[in-house]
Amino acid sequence: MTRHEKLSRREFVISAATATGGLLVGLTVPGYAAEFADQTWAADSADPREVNAWVAIEPDETVILRCPMAEMGQGTGSGLPMLLAEELECDWSKVKVEFSSVNRNIREHNIYGDQLTAGSRGIRTSWPYVQQAGASARARLIQAAAMKWNVPAKDCSAVQGKVVHKASGRSLSFGALVADAAKVKLAAEPAIKTPDQFKFAGTRQPRLDSPAKSDGSAKFGIDTREKGQLFASIMSCPVFGGKLVSVDDSAVKNRRGISHVVKLDDAVAVVADNYWRANEALKLLKPVWDGGAAAHTDSAQFNKAYRDALDGPLVTARNDGDARSVIAKSQHVVTAEYETPLLAHATMEPCNATVHLTKDRLDIWMGSQSALSNAEMAAEETGLKPEQIYFHQMYLGGGFGRRTFGDELRHAIRVAKAGNIDVPLQLLWSREQDMRADRYRPQSAIRLKGALSPDGKLEALYIQSVCGSIAMSTGRKVPDGIDGTALEGIGPSVPYNKVPNWYTGQMLKNTHVPVAYWRAVGGSQNCFYLESFIDELAHAAGRDPLEFRRSLTDRVDSVAVLNKLEQISGWGKPMPAGRGRGLSLVENHGAVGGQVAEVTIQANGAVKVDRIYAATDAYHVVNPNLVDAQIEGGAIFAMAAMMYGEITVKNGAVVQGNFNDYRMLRLPDAPDVVTALALTGGKDKDGKPKWGGVGECSVAPTAAAIANAIFAASGKRIRSLPLKNIRLTELASL
Amino acid sequence: MITLKVNGETHSLDIEKEMPLLWAIRTEIGLTGTKYGCGIAQCGACTVLVDGKAVRSCSLPVANAEGKEITTIEGLSHNGTLNKVQQAWIAEDVPQCGYCQSGQVMAATALLNRTPNPDESDIDAAMAGNICRCGTYVRIRRAIKRAAGKA
Ligand code: FES
Ligand code: FES
């Protein structure tokens, strides 16, 4: 699709929308046409159009902005360019965005940062250098114009893609200044704006990739088509850590299109000229595996082991006051045990990587949350130097934490190497491989105790947790037996600051099943636990759950979120029998979020979630439109896991393989999600503007809000997930 | 030889008659807007129109698609103008990762072709076969109503 076609397409949308009532407030910028480049990745070398590595201006005044983070749906691909444009003072309608070059980042000493798109940090950790890049480019353009006019730079300013000298009325377009600007040496880099100075960032804008993602032209890793490309399908040993013993390939060698059967230590792959041919042949192979001792394990054993381990010994992870003795002396102690299973990421686009390995160069086409570290891994795998790796970043069909490790890339490289394949090779995990070779959300079990005073105050919390460790599973050290990811939501990162006695003890416990970051990470299970339990305590104390939470915190952000939720959800209004409203409040990945779920319990005990209200304090945001989208989607993502999500293990292998047995939430079951921001702005402890992330804070509150609503409607307490395993009609009321 | 008519163009392909239409479209014809998500008619990412009806191309052998009018996401625009579903998708900023959206747009297009004025249950029934992992359902529903002129 040419730029011209896209432009007219966008203009058409605007006029059409206006004709039907003109509700597109954000789209009413005339000639609005900022977009992603058709080829998403930037060139690997500096070019003469550049002011600096982040900003290039075409002769026709098209402004190319480079985005260091991946775009996996979270919207940073639109948000970071908005921040750059805010500083640059360019004409947003002329902006085109590319992903910054990984190769250049390697050769030019991390000019684009770590290129790690995870932990809701797309904006929250990259704003300083992204803003600086824009400000520095602007200052150079201004300086270049000032030198041309022989006037002081301080008398010139940048406005909508031009430098203007107000006194004389002169102006020059950025395009006319770019060559000179690139040579400017500044005594000092300019200061960046503070959020209160923003004019553009913070406004509701359309996402740049909506057109390409609505007409099929957006290119994901799986869409790579290079000349002479071959396709591979692979199957890993079903038991993690197991080995391939042998495979008889005689049945498939002569099938049409098959070029290679490749044996790896722990996997077997078939290469063909069409993915379907490769995958059909793979299904015919009968590999012999050695799963070792792990082949005798199953979920029932794991579940018992996690529960049994609750009796200790645990490592103390948080200890305020003296929770143990307060509980021992209390007249009113509430105790509950909860547990949650392993979960798969199941990104909509199954993992894949396309590689072209030659003697002195490796090209990679894929969508990755961690392109830079993947490229470095590829260098190790191939023996090439990091600067010989050319990583072409594409759109990611979902990430959720899965696409950081490069497991699929490692497979592609190993197959190319072992098969001596020197043409482009696309290795695609079938859905079944993707489900069974994942690194899962850790399994965990927890025991919570709370002491209530006679007048219903929470005096102490005593938390015993047994949880899988992501750090250990990914080969990192856990000094003192503490892994921060396992503590999120029950240790330090909680929205409450007025619980006088708080103990959290934890045991890290892994099996042979690899575990990793799954959207909201520790909060995905711990916020369900704590927020369900806070609800139990509120009911035990005979207090309103919202008012009870208010008594536990006077943090500005938590209070703002609770107030906003109360207001938008109509909290406290009576509901008819069989319906209920539940609340939760969390801190996750640097933001505070709260949700209220409204549910209806049907006669057969089935739960229908009617609506979710979500209030979020991310302090400052770049694009409220995309923040809303993240929160809507996050709640639905979390609800899918709450209702259906469960990976089980049998004979050491994952049982589930596809969407028939790892179910997803579908449109008819999806609740309406009503979002609201409760931004309190402010500064962090270093005096810098505070920024939160919303990709995960939107996920963490949902399960508890729904479970608490179920309790409100039915008097039944959900203490294990997923809901599909629980027959509400058979569960005792509390 | 298999003859497929895709987006008005005829393609003669030397392929197996049991090859699913999805892989003929993506690999042999080279139109990559239609996506693979599950391969077993569970997710809808591969949805195309066959004689105007939404069909899971991962589960339709090419032999059964011969002689029919096949439309993929790339074939929805006319003279560079997107169809009204696509326009509504952009106006509501439906896509997140975007991977499911070709299939969603195709399913919604088939719905509106058949039922120009769908009610909630028509939307539920037509879209139940399309999974969105990013959870864009709220906006999908809104965009369908907009495309139907109900926004
Ligand atoms: S790929 Fe065809 S329905 Fe999922
Ligand atoms: S937009 Fe990501 S799966 Fe639907």
XYZ file of C-alpha atoms in Angstrom, chain A residues 78-459:
382
model
C 1.822 5.261 18.863
C 2.574 6.646 22.323
C 6.346 7.000 22.150
C 6.249 8.783 18.776
C 3.736 11.185 20.330
C 6.268 11.991 23.034
C 8.987 12.485 20.427
C 6.694 14.733 18.400
C 5.781 16.695 21.515
C 9.426 17.682 21.957
C 10.215 18.025 18.283
C 7.262 20.338 17.593
C 6.729 18.708 14.229
C 3.540 18.396 12.195
C 1.941 15.171 13.463
C 0.023 14.718 10.238
C 3.340 14.195 8.442
C 4.733 11.611 10.837
C 5.748 8.128 9.832
C 6.974 5.675 12.449
C 9.548 2.872 12.214
C 11.009 0.523 14.784
C 14.543 1.572 15.572
C 17.309 -0.625 14.207
C 18.597 -3.329 16.496
C 21.826 -3.683 14.570
C 22.506 0.023 14.904
C 21.752 -0.158 18.581
C 24.459 -2.809 18.888
C 26.981 -0.880 16.832
C 26.194 2.531 18.278
C 26.372 1.620 21.961
C 22.733 1.333 22.889
C 21.553 4.624 21.469
C 18.035 3.165 21.569
C 18.193 1.800 25.101
C 17.545 -1.814 25.960
C 14.682 -2.307 23.459
C 12.966 -4.462 26.050
C 9.197 -4.199 25.817
C 7.999 -5.824 29.012
C 6.798 -4.999 32.475
C 4.467 -2.214 31.312
C 7.563 -0.082 30.922
C 7.181 1.017 27.284
C 6.572 4.562 28.359
C 7.199 4.488 32.072
C 10.959 3.902 31.718
C 11.742 5.240 28.250
C 10.209 8.695 28.394
C 13.454 10.420 29.517
C 15.582 9.323 26.572
C 12.767 9.490 24.042
C 11.857 13.019 25.082
C 15.551 13.952 25.095
C 15.955 12.643 21.547
C 13.093 14.864 20.374
C 14.268 17.895 22.299
C 17.834 17.519 21.062
C 16.680 17.276 17.462
C 14.509 20.367 17.885
C 17.352 22.360 19.411
C 19.602 21.473 16.469
C 16.997 22.481 13.913
C 16.535 25.793 15.706
C 20.269 26.353 15.940
C 20.693 25.612 12.231
C 18.047 28.187 11.321
C 19.466 30.762 13.717
C 22.882 30.398 12.114
C 21.397 30.854 8.643
C 19.610 34.007 9.724
C 22.435 35.131 11.938
C 20.144 35.682 14.907
C 20.327 34.280 18.456
C 18.779 30.819 18.737
C 16.788 31.932 21.745
C 14.783 34.264 19.513
C 13.685 31.338 17.318
C 11.207 28.623 18.023
C 9.901 25.446 16.426
C 6.233 25.350 15.477
C 4.466 22.613 13.521
C 7.476 21.452 11.527
C 9.018 24.883 10.952
C 11.538 27.060 12.712
C 10.281 30.607 12.980
C 11.950 33.880 13.878
C 9.121 35.907 15.254
C 10.792 39.328 15.123
C 11.434 39.155 11.390
C 8.581 36.863 10.445
C 10.981 34.472 8.728
C 10.522 30.739 8.779
C 12.193 27.615 7.402
C 10.781 24.118 7.212
C 12.511 21.274 9.052
C 13.237 19.613 5.706
C 15.247 22.597 4.563
C 17.291 22.555 7.762
C 18.008 18.904 8.273
C 21.466 18.760 6.658
C 22.756 21.709 8.686
C 21.044 20.603 11.858
C 22.805 17.257 11.767
C 26.166 19.074 11.989
C 25.229 21.357 14.866
C 27.247 20.954 18.045
C 25.467 22.176 21.139
C 27.258 23.233 24.297
C 24.660 21.363 26.295
C 21.640 19.279 25.440
C 18.340 21.090 26.023
C 16.111 20.349 28.989
C 13.083 18.209 28.281
C 9.520 19.295 28.963
C 7.664 18.455 32.121
C 4.196 16.961 31.638
C 2.492 20.247 32.551
C 4.163 21.780 29.487
C 2.761 19.167 27.090
C 0.414 20.355 24.399
C 0.007 17.174 22.359
C 1.024 14.298 24.629
C -1.851 13.574 26.958
C -4.490 14.125 24.286
C -6.751 11.439 22.871
C -5.337 10.358 19.485
C -6.031 7.466 17.130
C -3.542 4.631 17.008
C -1.165 4.755 14.101
C -1.520 1.105 13.197
C -5.304 0.841 13.034
C -5.494 1.257 9.236
C -2.829 -1.362 8.494
C -4.425 -3.715 11.002
C -7.873 -3.279 9.483
C -6.946 -3.906 5.866
C -4.601 -6.873 6.228
C -1.470 -4.987 5.236
C 0.192 -5.025 8.683
C 3.128 -7.415 8.558
C 3.680 -9.754 11.470
C 6.670 -12.058 11.785
C 4.622 -14.891 10.313
C 4.000 -12.807 7.192
C 7.658 -12.691 6.212
C 8.081 -13.774 2.615
C 11.648 -13.694 1.350
C 12.824 -15.043 -1.981
C 13.373 -18.798 -1.942
C 12.009 -19.094 1.586
C 11.409 -22.484 3.167
C 9.085 -23.312 6.047
C 9.666 -25.453 9.106
C 7.385 -27.001 11.677
C 8.893 -28.321 14.886
C 7.903 -30.499 17.811
C 9.728 -30.279 21.125
C 10.062 -33.160 23.529
C 6.673 -33.168 25.271
C 8.375 -33.513 28.645
C 10.345 -30.361 29.407
C 14.031 -31.107 29.734
C 13.688 -34.419 27.892
C 15.675 -35.620 24.872
C 15.015 -36.970 21.405
C 16.185 -40.584 21.277
C 15.391 -41.453 17.692
C 13.006 -40.749 14.870
C 12.266 -42.741 11.758
C 11.869 -40.261 8.916
C 11.426 -42.761 6.088
C 7.669 -42.182 5.898
C 7.996 -38.478 5.176
C 11.266 -38.021 3.273
C 9.633 -38.625 -0.073
C 6.497 -36.630 0.516
C 5.903 -33.712 -1.735
C 7.861 -30.561 -0.935
C 9.787 -31.969 2.021
C 13.422 -30.914 1.946
C 14.779 -31.745 5.397
C 14.006 -33.663 8.539
C 16.172 -32.090 11.228
C 16.930 -33.697 14.557
C 17.862 -31.504 17.485
C 18.755 -32.674 20.990
C 15.276 -32.055 22.291
C 13.125 -31.566 19.180
C 12.501 -32.697 15.649
C 11.625 -30.445 12.712
C 10.473 -30.883 9.144
C 11.350 -28.347 6.458
C 9.287 -27.928 3.292
C 8.306 -25.421 0.644
C 4.914 -24.809 2.273
C 4.210 -24.764 5.997
C 1.240 -27.083 5.674
C 3.385 -29.732 3.982
C 5.996 -29.451 6.721
C 3.453 -29.684 9.492
C 1.511 -32.592 7.960
C 4.748 -34.519 7.617
C 5.747 -33.686 11.177
C 2.501 -35.200 12.418
C 3.397 -38.477 10.712
C 6.727 -38.811 12.502
C 6.797 -41.068 15.515
C 9.715 -39.721 17.505
C 10.989 -41.626 20.522
C 11.614 -39.346 23.494
C 13.343 -39.776 26.809
C 11.509 -37.646 29.336
C 13.552 -38.861 32.304
C 12.121 -38.839 35.812
C 9.849 -35.897 35.030
C 7.802 -38.139 32.762
C 6.226 -39.615 35.893
C 4.785 -36.359 37.216
C 1.322 -34.892 36.930
C -0.760 -31.953 38.116
C -2.343 -33.777 41.042
C 1.145 -34.328 42.508
C 2.099 -30.718 41.906
C -1.095 -29.349 43.441
C -0.548 -31.388 46.582
C 3.113 -30.435 46.799
C 2.304 -26.705 46.611
C -0.415 -26.993 49.246
C 1.719 -29.135 51.558
C 4.617 -26.705 51.345
C 2.469 -23.976 52.925
C 3.467 -25.393 56.289
C 6.942 -24.108 55.680
C 9.777 -23.382 56.064
C 9.221 -19.983 54.458
C 11.570 -17.089 53.857
C 10.452 -13.814 55.395
C 9.799 -11.362 52.587
C 7.962 -8.652 54.497
C 7.643 -8.117 58.185
C 6.064 -4.922 59.520
C 5.169 -4.858 63.194
C 4.490 -8.210 64.757
C 1.739 -9.935 62.808
C 2.448 -13.308 64.344
C 1.711 -12.337 67.930
C -1.206 -10.055 67.033
C -2.824 -13.021 65.247
C -2.017 -15.328 68.159
C -3.755 -13.023 70.612
C -6.681 -11.966 68.424
C -10.260 -12.964 69.193
C -11.258 -12.755 65.561
C -8.954 -14.430 63.042
C -10.058 -15.172 59.492
C -8.107 -17.834 57.608
C -8.381 -18.972 54.006
C -6.342 -20.961 51.490
C -6.313 -20.226 47.790
C -4.591 -21.715 44.753
C -4.198 -21.040 41.034
C -2.782 -23.112 38.168
C -0.199 -22.748 35.435
C -1.358 -20.615 32.510
C -0.259 -20.456 28.895
C 0.286 -17.171 27.068
C -1.425 -18.375 23.889
C -0.586 -15.283 21.897
C -2.887 -15.087 18.907
C 0.078 -15.300 16.555
C 1.898 -18.521 17.390
C 5.612 -18.016 17.983
C 7.697 -17.933 14.825
C 10.983 -16.647 13.493
C 12.383 -16.318 10.001
C 16.148 -16.516 9.644
C 18.609 -16.273 6.787
C 21.933 -17.606 7.947
C 24.997 -17.116 5.796
C 28.708 -17.291 6.504
C 29.059 -13.751 7.722
C 25.569 -12.509 8.392
C 22.304 -13.522 10.023
C 19.049 -11.812 9.135
C 16.123 -12.284 11.484
C 12.531 -11.296 10.814
C 10.261 -11.602 13.802
C 8.258 -9.712 16.330
C 10.031 -9.688 19.667
C 9.567 -8.052 23.035
C 13.317 -8.191 23.461
C 14.923 -7.778 20.068
C 18.287 -6.642 21.380
C 18.834 -9.550 23.761
C 17.478 -11.958 21.141
C 20.045 -10.646 18.653
C 22.793 -11.139 21.212
C 21.589 -14.677 21.823
C 21.581 -15.275 18.063
C 25.211 -14.187 17.907
C 26.096 -16.776 20.517
C 24.099 -19.479 18.756
C 25.705 -18.811 15.381
C 29.196 -17.781 16.456
C 28.769 -14.533 14.515
C 29.594 -11.161 16.028
C 26.629 -9.204 17.406
C 27.140 -6.573 14.708
C 26.648 -9.263 12.067
C 23.102 -9.855 13.272
C 20.377 -7.932 11.449
C 17.106 -8.065 13.330
C 14.036 -6.846 11.468
C 11.388 -6.000 14.037
C 7.841 -6.696 12.924
C 4.448 -6.401 14.565
C 3.804 -8.917 17.325
C 0.526 -10.803 17.290
C 0.379 -10.531 21.061
C 3.202 -10.747 23.581
C 1.950 -10.940 27.183
C 5.498 -11.799 28.291
C 5.973 -14.760 25.946
C 8.003 -13.052 23.280
C 11.019 -12.062 25.327
C 13.082 -15.239 25.379
C 13.588 -15.993 21.712
C 12.873 -19.717 22.078
C 11.380 -19.783 18.599
C 14.421 -17.946 17.221
C 16.760 -20.434 18.843
C 14.813 -23.192 17.128
C 14.990 -21.503 13.741
C 18.740 -20.956 14.024
C 19.414 -24.489 15.182
C 17.335 -25.988 12.389
C 19.048 -23.779 9.810
C 22.455 -24.736 11.188
C 21.797 -28.443 11.560
C 20.127 -28.628 8.152
C 22.758 -26.456 6.445
C 19.947 -24.286 5.167
C 21.306 -21.114 3.633
C 18.061 -19.760 2.218
C 15.523 -17.849 4.318
C 13.762 -20.245 6.668
C 10.543 -19.542 8.512
C 10.046 -21.706 11.552
C 6.494 -21.573 12.861
C 5.247 -23.252 15.986
C 1.921 -24.942 15.373
C -0.709 -23.925 17.912
C -0.108 -27.231 19.672
C 3.644 -26.663 19.864
C 3.017 -23.102 21.033
C 0.737 -24.321 23.832
C 3.010 -27.168 24.913
C 6.399 -25.482 24.627
C 5.407 -22.343 26.475
C 6.926 -20.985 29.652
C 3.930 -20.703 31.896
C 2.514 -18.417 34.546
C 3.773 -20.027 37.770
C 1.552 -22.228 39.863
C 1.022 -21.176 43.475
C -0.845 -21.768 46.713
C -1.357 -19.379 49.581
C -2.691 -19.214 53.130
C -3.900 -15.873 54.419
C -4.765 -14.952 57.964
C -6.225 -11.672 59.120
C -6.863 -10.417 62.639
C -9.846 -8.132 63.160
C -10.391 -5.967 66.217
C -13.775 -6.080 67.985
C -14.778 -2.920 66.103
C -13.838 -4.451 62.734
C -10.408 -2.939 62.108
C -7.779 -4.977 60.308
C -4.960 -5.326 62.823
